[in-house]
Tab-separated table of C-alpha atoms (C1' of nucleotides) in Angstrom:
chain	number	residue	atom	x	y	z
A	3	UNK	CA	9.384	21.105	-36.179
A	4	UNK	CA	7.833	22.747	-33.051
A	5	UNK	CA	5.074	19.977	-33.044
A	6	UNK	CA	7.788	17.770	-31.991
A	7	UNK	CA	8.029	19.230	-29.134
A	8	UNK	CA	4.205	19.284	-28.546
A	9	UNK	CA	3.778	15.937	-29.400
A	10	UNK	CA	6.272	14.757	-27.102
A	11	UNK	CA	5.315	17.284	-24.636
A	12	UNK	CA	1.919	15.857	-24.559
A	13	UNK	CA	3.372	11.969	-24.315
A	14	UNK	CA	4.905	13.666	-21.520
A	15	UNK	CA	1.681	15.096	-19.820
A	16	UNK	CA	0.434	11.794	-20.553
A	17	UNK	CA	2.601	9.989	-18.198
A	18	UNK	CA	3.124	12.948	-15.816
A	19	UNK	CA	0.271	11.618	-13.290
A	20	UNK	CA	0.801	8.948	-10.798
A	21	UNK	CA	-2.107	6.565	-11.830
A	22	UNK	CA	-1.368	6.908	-15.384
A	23	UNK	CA	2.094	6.212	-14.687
A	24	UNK	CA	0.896	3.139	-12.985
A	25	UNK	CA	-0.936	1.974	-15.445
A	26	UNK	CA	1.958	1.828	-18.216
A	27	UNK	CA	3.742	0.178	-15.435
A	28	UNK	CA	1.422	-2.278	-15.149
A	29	UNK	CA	0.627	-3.352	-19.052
A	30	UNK	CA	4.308	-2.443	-19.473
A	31	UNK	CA	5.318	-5.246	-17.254
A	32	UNK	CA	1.732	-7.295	-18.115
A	33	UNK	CA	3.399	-8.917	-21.365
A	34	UNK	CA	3.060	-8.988	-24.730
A	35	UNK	CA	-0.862	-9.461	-25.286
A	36	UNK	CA	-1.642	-6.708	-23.097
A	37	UNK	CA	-4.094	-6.001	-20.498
A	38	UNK	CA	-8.161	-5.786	-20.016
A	39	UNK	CA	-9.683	-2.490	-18.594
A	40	UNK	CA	-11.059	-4.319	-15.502
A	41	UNK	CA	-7.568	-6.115	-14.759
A	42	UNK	CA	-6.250	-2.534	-14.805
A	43	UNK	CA	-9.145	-1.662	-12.992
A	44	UNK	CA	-8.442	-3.658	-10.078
A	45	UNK	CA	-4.823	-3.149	-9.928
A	46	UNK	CA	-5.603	0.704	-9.481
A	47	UNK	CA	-8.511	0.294	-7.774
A	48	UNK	CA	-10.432	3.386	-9.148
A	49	UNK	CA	-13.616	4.093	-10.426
A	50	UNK	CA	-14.315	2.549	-13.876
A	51	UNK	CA	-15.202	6.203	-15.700
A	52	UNK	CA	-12.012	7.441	-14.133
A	53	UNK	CA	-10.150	4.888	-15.272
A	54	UNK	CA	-11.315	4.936	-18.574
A	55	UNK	CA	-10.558	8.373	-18.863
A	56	UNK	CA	-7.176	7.928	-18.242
A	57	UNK	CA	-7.052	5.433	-20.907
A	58	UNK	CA	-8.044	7.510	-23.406
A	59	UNK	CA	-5.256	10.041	-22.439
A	60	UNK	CA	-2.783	7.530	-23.062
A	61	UNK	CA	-4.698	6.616	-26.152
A	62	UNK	CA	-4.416	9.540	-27.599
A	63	UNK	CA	-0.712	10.552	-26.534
A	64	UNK	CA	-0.286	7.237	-28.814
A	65	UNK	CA	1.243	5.605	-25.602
A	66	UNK	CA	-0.763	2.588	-25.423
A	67	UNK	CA	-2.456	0.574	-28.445
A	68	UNK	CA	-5.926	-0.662	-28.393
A	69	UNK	CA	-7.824	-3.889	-29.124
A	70	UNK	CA	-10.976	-5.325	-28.656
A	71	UNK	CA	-12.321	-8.801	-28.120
A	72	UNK	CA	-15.584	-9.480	-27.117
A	73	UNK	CA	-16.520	-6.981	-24.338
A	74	UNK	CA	-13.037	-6.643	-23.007
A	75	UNK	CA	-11.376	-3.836	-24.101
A	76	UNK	CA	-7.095	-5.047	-24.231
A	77	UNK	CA	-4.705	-2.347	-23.768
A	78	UNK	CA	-0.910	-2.439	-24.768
A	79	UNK	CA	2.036	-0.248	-24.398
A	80	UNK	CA	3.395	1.080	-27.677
A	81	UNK	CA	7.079	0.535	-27.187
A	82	UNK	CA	7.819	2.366	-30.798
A	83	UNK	CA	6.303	5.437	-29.420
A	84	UNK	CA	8.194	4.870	-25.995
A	85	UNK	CA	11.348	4.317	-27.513
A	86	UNK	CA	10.668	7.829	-29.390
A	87	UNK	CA	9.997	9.499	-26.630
A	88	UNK	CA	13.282	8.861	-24.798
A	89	UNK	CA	15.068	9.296	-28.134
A	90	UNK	CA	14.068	12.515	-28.128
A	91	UNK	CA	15.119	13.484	-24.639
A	92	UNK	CA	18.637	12.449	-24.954
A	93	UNK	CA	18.397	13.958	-28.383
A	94	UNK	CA	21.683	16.390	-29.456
A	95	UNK	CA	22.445	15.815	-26.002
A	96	UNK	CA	26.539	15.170	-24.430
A	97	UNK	CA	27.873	15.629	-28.560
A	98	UNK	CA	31.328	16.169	-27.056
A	99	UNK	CA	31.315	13.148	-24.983
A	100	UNK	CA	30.833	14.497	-21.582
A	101	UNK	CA	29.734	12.815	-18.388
A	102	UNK	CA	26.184	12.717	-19.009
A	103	UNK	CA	26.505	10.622	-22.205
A	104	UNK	CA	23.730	8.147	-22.535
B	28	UNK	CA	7.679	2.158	-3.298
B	29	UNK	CA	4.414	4.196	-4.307
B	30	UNK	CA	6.936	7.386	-3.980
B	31	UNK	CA	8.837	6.454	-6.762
B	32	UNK	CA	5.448	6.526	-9.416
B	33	UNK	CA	5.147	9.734	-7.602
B	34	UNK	CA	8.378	11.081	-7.417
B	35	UNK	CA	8.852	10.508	-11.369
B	36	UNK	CA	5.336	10.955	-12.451
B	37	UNK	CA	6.555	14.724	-11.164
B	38	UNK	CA	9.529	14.338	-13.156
B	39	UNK	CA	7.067	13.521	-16.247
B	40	UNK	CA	4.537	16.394	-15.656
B	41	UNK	CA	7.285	18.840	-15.456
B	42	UNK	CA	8.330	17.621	-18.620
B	43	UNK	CA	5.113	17.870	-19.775
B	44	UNK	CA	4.796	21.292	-21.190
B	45	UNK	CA	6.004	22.052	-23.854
B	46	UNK	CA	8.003	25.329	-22.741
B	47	UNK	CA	9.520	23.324	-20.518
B	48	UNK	CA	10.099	20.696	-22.679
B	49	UNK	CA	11.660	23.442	-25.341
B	50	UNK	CA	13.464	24.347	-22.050
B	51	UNK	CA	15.099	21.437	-20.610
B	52	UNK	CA	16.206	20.726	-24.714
B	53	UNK	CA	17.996	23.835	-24.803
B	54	UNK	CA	19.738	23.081	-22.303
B	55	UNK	CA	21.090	19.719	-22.835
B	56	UNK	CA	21.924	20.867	-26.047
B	57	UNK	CA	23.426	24.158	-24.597
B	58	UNK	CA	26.475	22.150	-23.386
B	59	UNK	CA	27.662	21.363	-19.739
B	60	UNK	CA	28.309	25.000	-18.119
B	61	UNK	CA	24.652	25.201	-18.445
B	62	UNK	CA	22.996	28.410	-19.205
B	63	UNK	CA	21.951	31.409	-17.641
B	64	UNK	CA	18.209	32.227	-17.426
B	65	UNK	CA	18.629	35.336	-19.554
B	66	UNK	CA	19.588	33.165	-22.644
B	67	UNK	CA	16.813	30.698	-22.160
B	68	UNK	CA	14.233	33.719	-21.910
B	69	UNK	CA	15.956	34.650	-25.496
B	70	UNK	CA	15.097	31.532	-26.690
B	71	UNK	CA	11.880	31.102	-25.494
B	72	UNK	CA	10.906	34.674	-25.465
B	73	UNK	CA	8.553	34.859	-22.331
B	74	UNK	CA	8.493	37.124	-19.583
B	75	UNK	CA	10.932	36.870	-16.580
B	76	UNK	CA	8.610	35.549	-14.168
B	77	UNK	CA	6.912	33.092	-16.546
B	78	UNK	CA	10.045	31.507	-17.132
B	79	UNK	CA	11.298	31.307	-13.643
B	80	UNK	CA	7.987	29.874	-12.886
B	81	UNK	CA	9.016	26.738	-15.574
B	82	UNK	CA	12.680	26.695	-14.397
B	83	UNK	CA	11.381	26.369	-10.669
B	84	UNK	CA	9.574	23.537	-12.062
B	85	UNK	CA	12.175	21.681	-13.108
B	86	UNK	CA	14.532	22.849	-10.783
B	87	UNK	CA	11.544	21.185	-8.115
B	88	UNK	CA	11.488	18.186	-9.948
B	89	UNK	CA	14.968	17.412	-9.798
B	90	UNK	CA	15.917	17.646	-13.600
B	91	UNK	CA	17.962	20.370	-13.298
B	92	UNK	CA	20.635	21.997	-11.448
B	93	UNK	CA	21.540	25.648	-11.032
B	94	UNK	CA	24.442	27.628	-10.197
B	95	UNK	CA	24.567	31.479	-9.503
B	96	UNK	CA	27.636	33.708	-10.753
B	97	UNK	CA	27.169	37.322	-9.727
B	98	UNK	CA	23.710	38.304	-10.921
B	99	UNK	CA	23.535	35.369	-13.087
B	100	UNK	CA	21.611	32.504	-12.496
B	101	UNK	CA	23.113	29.068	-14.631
B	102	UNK	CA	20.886	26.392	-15.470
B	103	UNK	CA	22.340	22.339	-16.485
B	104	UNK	CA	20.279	19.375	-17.205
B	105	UNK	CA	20.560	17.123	-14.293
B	106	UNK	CA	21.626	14.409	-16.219
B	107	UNK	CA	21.662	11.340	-13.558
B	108	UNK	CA	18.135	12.394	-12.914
B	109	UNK	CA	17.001	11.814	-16.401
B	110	UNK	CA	18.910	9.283	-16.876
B	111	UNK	CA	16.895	7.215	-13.736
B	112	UNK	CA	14.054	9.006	-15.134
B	113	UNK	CA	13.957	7.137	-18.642
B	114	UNK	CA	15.204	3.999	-17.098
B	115	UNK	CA	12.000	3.881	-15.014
B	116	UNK	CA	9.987	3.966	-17.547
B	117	UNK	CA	11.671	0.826	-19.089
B	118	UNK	CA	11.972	-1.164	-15.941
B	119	UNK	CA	10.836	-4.761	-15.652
B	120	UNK	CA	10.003	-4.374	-19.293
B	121	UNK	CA	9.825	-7.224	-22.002
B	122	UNK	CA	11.553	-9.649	-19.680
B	123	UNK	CA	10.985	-12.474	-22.320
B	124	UNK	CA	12.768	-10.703	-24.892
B	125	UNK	CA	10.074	-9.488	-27.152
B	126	UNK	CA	9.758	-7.129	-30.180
B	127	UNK	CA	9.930	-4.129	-27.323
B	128	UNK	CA	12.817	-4.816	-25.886
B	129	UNK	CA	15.156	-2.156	-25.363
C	13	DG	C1'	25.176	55.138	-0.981
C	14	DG	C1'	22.904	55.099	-5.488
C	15	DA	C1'	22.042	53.329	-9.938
C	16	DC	C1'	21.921	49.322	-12.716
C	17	DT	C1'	21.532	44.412	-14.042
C	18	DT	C1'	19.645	39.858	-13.422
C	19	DC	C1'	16.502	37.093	-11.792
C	20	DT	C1'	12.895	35.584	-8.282
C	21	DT	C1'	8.614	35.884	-5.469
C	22	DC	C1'	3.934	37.873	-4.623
C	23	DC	C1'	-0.492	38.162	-6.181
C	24	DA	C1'	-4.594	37.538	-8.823
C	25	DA	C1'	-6.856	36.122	-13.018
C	26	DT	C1'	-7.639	32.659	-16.419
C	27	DA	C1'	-7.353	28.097	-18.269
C	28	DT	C1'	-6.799	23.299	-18.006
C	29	DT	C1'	-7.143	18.801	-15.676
C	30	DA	C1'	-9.049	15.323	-12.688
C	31	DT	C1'	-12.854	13.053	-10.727
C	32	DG	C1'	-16.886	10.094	-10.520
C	33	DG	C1'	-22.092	9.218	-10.723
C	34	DA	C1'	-25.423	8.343	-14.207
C	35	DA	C1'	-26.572	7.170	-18.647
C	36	DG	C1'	-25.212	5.014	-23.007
C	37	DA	C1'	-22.993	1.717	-26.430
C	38	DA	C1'	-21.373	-2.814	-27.812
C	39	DT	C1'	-21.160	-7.649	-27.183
C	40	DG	C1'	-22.537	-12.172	-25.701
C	41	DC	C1'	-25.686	-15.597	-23.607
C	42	DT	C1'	-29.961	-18.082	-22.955
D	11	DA	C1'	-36.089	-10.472	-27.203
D	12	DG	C1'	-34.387	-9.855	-22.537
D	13	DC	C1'	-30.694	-9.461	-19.475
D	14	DA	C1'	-25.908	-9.374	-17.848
D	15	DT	C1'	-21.151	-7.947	-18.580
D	16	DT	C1'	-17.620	-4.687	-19.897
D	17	DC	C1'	-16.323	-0.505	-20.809
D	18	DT	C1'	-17.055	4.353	-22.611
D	19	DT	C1'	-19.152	9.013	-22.921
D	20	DC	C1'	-21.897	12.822	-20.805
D	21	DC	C1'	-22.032	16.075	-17.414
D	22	DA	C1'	-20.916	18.916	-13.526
D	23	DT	C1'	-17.811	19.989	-9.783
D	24	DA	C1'	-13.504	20.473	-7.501
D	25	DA	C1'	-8.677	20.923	-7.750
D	26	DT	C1'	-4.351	22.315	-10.003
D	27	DA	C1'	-1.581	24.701	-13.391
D	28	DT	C1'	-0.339	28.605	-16.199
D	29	DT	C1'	0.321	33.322	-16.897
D	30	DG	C1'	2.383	37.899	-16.272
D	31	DG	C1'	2.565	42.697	-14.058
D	32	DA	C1'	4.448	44.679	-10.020
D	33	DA	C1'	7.368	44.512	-6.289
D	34	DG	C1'	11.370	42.438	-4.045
D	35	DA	C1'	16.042	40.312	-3.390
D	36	DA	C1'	20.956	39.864	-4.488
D	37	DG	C1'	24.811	41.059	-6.804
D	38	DT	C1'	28.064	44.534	-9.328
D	39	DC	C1'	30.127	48.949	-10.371
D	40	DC	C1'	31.011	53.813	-9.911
DNA sequence: GGACTTCTTCCAATATTATGGAAGAATGCT
DNA sequence: AGCATTCTTCCATAATATTGGAAGAAGTCC
């Protein structure tokens, strides 16, 4: 019950930092298969342990969805866990139909 | 253009917490007069000036409003702001219509 | 004016997060 | 096996956030 709230707090924290923001931007709008590390890399243009770092944040906030082949390391939004997360935000919210209905 | 990842990756970290998460829920939940800070600390049970901390917070972030009536300070979810909030994060998503598509 | 309520700001302490160089792990190639 | 590529983990430092007691501001009521 309250670990909703942590779990989605944390999802929150998770995308409450500019370059991690970014980066769901950027495999959000990357398609379907996802994105390498070093494509991400260069699109933020940060150091690769900083980067990575990042990743694992959104790893681990269950925002993104791992995958290996070869060396590369493919990274892709999870949409069911995005899709929860604003769920829960409108949530019980505007029950008696006022303006802020979603 | 780089302001807006800014300006909502605030938006996300303020959310980020999971007081102020608990917080902002309330809230929407509390109906559209709002509510005063007094109830919130009630429900949160925290002292004064932790709480106005949070509520600064989101005040600062833009996802609420607030109102004063004689000594008592009302809170509402800016609901416009979230609303732009959560359709950022779905933006130029799953353009081809895939299994994530909102 | 004085007492009371409601909430915010000041201040300092503590805790958490962010950053990146260096070293390590995993894979592939010849 | 040796070496290159790709990315992660280790480690330490710097920066930011969180917390709450005490004091302050702003309103109400007698």
């Amino acid at each position: 019950m309250t670990s909703k709230v942590n779990y989605h707090a944390d999802q929150l924290a998770a995308l409450g930092h500019p370059v991690r923001l970014a980066i769901l931007r950027f495999i959000v709008q990357g398609g379907e298969h996802g994105s390498a590390a070093g494509e991400i890399q260069s699109h933020v243009e940060l150091p690769a342990s900083t980067l990575s770092h990042h990743l694992k944040r959104l790893l681990d906030a269950e925002m993104l969805i791992s995958r290996q082949e070869g060396t590369f390391h493919f990274y892709a939004a999870d949409y069911e866990s995005l899709r929860g997360l604003t769920n829960y935000l409108w949530q019980d919210c505007c029950k008696r139909g006022g303006k802020g209905s979603p």
